[in-house]
Coordinates of C-alpha atoms in Angstrom, one line a residue:
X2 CA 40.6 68.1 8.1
X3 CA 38.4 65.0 6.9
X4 CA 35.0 64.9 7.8
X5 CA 31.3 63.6 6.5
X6 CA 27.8 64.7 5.7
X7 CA 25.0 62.9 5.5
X8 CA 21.8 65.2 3.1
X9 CA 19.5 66.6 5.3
X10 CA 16.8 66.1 1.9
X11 CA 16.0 64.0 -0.5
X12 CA 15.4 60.0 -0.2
X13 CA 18.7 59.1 -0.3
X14 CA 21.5 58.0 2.1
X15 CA 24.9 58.5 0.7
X16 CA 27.3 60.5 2.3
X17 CA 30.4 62.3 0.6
X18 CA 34.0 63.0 2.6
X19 CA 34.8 66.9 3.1
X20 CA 38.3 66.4 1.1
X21 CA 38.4 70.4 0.5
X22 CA 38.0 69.6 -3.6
X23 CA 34.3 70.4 -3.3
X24 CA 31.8 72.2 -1.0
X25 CA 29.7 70.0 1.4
X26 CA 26.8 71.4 3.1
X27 CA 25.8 71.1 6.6
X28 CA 28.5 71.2 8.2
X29 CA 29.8 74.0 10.4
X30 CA 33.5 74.9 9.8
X31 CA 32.5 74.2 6.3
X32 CA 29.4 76.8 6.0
X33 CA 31.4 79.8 5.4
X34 CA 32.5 78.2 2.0
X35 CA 29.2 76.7 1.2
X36 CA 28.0 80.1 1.6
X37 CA 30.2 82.1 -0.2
X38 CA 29.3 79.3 -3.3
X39 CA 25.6 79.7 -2.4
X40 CA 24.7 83.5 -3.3
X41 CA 26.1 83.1 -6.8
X42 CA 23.4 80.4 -7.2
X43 CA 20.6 82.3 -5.9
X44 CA 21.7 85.6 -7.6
X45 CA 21.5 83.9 -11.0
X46 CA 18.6 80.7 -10.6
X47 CA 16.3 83.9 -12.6
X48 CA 18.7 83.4 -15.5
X49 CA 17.6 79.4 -15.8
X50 CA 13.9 79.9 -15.4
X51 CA 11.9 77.8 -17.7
X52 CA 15.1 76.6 -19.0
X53 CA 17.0 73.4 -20.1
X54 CA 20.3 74.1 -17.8
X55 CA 23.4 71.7 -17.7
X56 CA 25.5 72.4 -14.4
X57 CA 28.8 71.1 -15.9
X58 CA 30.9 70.1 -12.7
X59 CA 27.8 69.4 -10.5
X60 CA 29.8 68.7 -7.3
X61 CA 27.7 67.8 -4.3
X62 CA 24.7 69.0 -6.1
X63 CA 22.8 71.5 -4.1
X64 CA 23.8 74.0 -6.6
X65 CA 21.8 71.9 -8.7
X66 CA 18.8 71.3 -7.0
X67 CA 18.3 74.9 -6.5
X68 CA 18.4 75.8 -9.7
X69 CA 15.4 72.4 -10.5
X70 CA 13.7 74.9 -8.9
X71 CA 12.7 76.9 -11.4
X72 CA 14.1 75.2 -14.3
X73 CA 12.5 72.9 -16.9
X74 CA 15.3 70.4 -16.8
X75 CA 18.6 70.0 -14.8
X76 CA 21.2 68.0 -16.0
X77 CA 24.1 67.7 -13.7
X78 CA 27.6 66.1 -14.7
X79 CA 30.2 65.1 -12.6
X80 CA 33.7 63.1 -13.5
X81 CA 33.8 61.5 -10.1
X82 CA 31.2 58.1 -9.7
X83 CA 30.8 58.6 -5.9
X84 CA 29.2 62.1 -6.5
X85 CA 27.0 61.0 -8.9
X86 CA 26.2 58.2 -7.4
X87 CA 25.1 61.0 -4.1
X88 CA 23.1 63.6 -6.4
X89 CA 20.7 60.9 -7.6
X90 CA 20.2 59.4 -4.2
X91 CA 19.6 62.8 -2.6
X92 CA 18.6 65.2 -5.3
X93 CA 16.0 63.4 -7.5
X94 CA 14.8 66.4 -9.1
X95 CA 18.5 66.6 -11.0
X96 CA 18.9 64.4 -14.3
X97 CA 22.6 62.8 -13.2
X98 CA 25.4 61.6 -14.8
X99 CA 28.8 60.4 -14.9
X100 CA 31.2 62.3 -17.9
X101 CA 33.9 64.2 -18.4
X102 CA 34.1 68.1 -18.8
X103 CA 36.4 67.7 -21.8
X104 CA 34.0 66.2 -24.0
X105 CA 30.1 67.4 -22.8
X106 CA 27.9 63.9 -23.7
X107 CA 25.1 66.2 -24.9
X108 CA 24.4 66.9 -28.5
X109 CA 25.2 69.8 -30.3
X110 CA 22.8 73.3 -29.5
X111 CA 20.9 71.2 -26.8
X112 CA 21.0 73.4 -23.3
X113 CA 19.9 76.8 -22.9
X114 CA 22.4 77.4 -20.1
X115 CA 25.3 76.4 -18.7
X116 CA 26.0 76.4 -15.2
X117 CA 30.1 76.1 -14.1
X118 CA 31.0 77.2 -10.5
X119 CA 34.0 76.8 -8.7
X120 CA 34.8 74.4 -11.4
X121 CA 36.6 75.9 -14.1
X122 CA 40.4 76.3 -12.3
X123 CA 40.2 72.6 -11.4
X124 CA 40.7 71.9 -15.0
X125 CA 43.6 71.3 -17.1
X126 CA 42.5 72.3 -20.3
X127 CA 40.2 75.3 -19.9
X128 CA 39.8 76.3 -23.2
X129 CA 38.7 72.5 -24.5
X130 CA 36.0 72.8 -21.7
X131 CA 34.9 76.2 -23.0
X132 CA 34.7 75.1 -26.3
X133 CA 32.4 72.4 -25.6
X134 CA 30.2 74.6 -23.5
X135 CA 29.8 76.5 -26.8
X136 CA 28.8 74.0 -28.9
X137 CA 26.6 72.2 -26.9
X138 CA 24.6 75.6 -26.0
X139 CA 21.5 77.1 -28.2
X140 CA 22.0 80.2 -30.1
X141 CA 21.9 83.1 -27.0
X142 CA 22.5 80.3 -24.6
X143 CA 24.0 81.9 -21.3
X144 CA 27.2 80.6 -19.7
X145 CA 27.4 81.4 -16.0
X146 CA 30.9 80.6 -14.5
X147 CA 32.5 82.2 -11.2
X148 CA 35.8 80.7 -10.2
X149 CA 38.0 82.2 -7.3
X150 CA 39.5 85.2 -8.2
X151 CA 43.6 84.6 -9.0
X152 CA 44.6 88.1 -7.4
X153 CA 43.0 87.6 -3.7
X154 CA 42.6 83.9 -3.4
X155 CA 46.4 82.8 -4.1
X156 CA 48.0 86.7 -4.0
X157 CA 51.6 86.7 -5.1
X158 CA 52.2 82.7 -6.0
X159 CA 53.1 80.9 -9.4
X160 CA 51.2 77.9 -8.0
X161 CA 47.1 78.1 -6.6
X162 CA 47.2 77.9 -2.9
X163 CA 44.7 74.8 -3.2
X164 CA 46.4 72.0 -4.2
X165 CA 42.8 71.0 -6.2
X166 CA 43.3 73.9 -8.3
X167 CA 45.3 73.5 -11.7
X168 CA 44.9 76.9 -12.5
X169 CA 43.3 80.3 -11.4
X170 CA 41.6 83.3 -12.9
X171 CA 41.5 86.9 -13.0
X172 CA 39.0 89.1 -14.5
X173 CA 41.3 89.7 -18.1
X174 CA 41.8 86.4 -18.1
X175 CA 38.5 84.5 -17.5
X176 CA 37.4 87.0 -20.1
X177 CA 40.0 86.5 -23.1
X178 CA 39.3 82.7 -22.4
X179 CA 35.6 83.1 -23.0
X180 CA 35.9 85.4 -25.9
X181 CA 38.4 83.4 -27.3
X182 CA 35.9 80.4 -27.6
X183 CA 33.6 82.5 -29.6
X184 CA 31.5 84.1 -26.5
X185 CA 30.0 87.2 -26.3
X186 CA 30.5 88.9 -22.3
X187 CA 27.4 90.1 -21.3
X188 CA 29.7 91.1 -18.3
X189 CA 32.1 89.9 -15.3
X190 CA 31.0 90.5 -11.6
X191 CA 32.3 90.4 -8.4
X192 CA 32.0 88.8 -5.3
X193 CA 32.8 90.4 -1.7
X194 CA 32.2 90.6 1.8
X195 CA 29.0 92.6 2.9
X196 CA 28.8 94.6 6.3
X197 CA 28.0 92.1 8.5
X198 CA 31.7 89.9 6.9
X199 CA 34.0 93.0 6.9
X200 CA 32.7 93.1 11.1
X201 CA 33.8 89.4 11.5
X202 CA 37.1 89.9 9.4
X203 CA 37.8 92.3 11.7
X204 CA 36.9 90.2 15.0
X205 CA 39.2 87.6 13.2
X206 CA 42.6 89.6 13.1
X207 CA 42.3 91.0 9.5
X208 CA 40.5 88.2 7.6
X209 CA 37.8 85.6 9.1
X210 CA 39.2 83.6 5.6
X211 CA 42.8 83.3 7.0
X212 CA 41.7 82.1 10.1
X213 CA 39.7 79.5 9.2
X214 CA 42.9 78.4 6.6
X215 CA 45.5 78.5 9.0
X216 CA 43.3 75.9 11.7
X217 CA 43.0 73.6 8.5
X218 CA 46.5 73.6 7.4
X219 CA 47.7 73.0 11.2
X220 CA 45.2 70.7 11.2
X221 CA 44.5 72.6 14.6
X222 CA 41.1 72.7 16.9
X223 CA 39.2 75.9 16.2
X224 CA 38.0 78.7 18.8
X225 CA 34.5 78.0 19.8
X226 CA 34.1 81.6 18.9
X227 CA 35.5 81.2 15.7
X228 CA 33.4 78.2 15.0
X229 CA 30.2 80.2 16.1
X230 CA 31.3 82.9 13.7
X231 CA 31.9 80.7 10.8
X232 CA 28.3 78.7 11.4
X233 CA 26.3 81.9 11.9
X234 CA 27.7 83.1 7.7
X235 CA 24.7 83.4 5.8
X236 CA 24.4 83.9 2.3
X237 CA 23.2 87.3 2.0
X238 CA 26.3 88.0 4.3
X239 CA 27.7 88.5 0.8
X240 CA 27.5 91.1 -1.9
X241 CA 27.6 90.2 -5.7
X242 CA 28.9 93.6 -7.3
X243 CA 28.5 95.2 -10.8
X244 CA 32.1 95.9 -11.7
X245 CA 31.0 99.7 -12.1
X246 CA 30.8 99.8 -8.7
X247 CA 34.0 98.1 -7.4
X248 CA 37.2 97.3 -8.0
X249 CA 36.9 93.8 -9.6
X250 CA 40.5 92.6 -8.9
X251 CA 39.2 93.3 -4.8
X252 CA 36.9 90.5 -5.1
X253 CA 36.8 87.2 -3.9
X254 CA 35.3 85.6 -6.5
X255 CA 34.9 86.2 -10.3
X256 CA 31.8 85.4 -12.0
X257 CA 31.4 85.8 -15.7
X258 CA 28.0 85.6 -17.7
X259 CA 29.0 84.9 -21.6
X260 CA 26.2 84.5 -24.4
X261 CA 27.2 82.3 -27.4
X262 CA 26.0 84.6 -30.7

């Protein structure tokens, strides 16, 4: 499924294609995944406040210009020239540009956070990446990363389900790669279906997720009432769970916050 978006803010024009290696807002058979993306942002935009923040993988860049919000300075940085080339036309409150996540163009100790969603298992060499997030972070700079969580999203395969994805996480892992790279874990959360989800999995024989995966891979029109299901997702449709109150291999995503000493 291909499809396009045009920003509903900012000045700019561009438009990106929905190829399934990056969340799009705005549109509706993509909203569940744009939501799901969306409530790690707002559960940790308090952690940037007042802050020099570096979203390493910027994507689209809404993630970004949520977090310009309430930051001092945004940085974004994205490998891809047609992305960046979209976050400056619609998102002029982000600093923009062009580099590679294997070697961070910023100087040494100059970011107080680091912002990485969704980005991490698209990358070949994690640990390269993690390292520079290190160095170019402040003493008690905050990493926040969520990634998809290995054990639910691709469940019993030696290969990630989405063919974007080099490799996927679980919680031991995401955690021995961080303090590997010299990171302290201030700890590793969860993310999961709320109430008003678990009623729509349900509705959606087992798993509103499946559904929605098995239209795309048939490439295969959707039920208007699974279409009205998937466009009615809102963000607080999710929970993001302390992993004393869970089982964190349950979740659906993984998100870890790391402090460099």
């Amino acid at each position: 499924m291909s499809a396009f978006v045009t920003g509903p803010r900012g000045g700019g024009d561009e438009t990106l294609p929905l190829t399934g290696e990056r969340t799009i807002p705005g549109l509706a058979q993509e909203n569940y995944w744009f939501r799901r993306h969306e409530v790690v942002y707002a559960g940790l935009a308090h952690r940037c406040v007042d802050r020099d923040v570096l979203e390493a993988g910027c994507g689209e860049g809404y993630g970004a210009d949520l977090i310009a919000g309430v930051a001092r300075r945004v940085i974004g940085l994205d490998y891809d020239e047609a992305t960046v080339a979209h976050v400056r036309a619609r998102y002029p409150r982000v600093e923009v540009h062009h580099g590679n996540l294997a070697a961070l163009p910023l100087a040494d100790a100059s970011v107080d956070v680091v912002v990485n969603f969704q980005v991490i298992e698209h990358l070949w060499d994690q640990p390269q990446f993690v390292g520079e997030c290190l160095r170019v972070l402040r003493p008690g700079g905050v990493l926040l990363m969520s990634t998809p969580n290995r054990v639910t999203f691709s469940p019993g395969r030696d290969t990630p389900v989405n063919p974007f994805h080099t490799r996927e996480l679980n919680a031991a892992e995401i955690t021995e790669l961080l303090t590997t790279a010299g990171f302290h874990i201030e700890g590793v959360y969860g993310v999961f279906h709320g109430e008003r989800l678990r009623e729509l999995d349900a509705r959606h024989g087992g798993s509103i997720i499946d559904a929605q995966i098995a239209r795309a891979v048939a490439d295969a029109p959707w039920p208007q009432d699974l279409l009205d299901d998937v466009t009615a997702v809102r963000t607080e449709d999710f929970d993001l769970r302390d992993p004393m109150t869970c089982d964190i291999d349950d979740s659906l995503d993984l998100v870890a916050i790391a402090v460099r000493p």
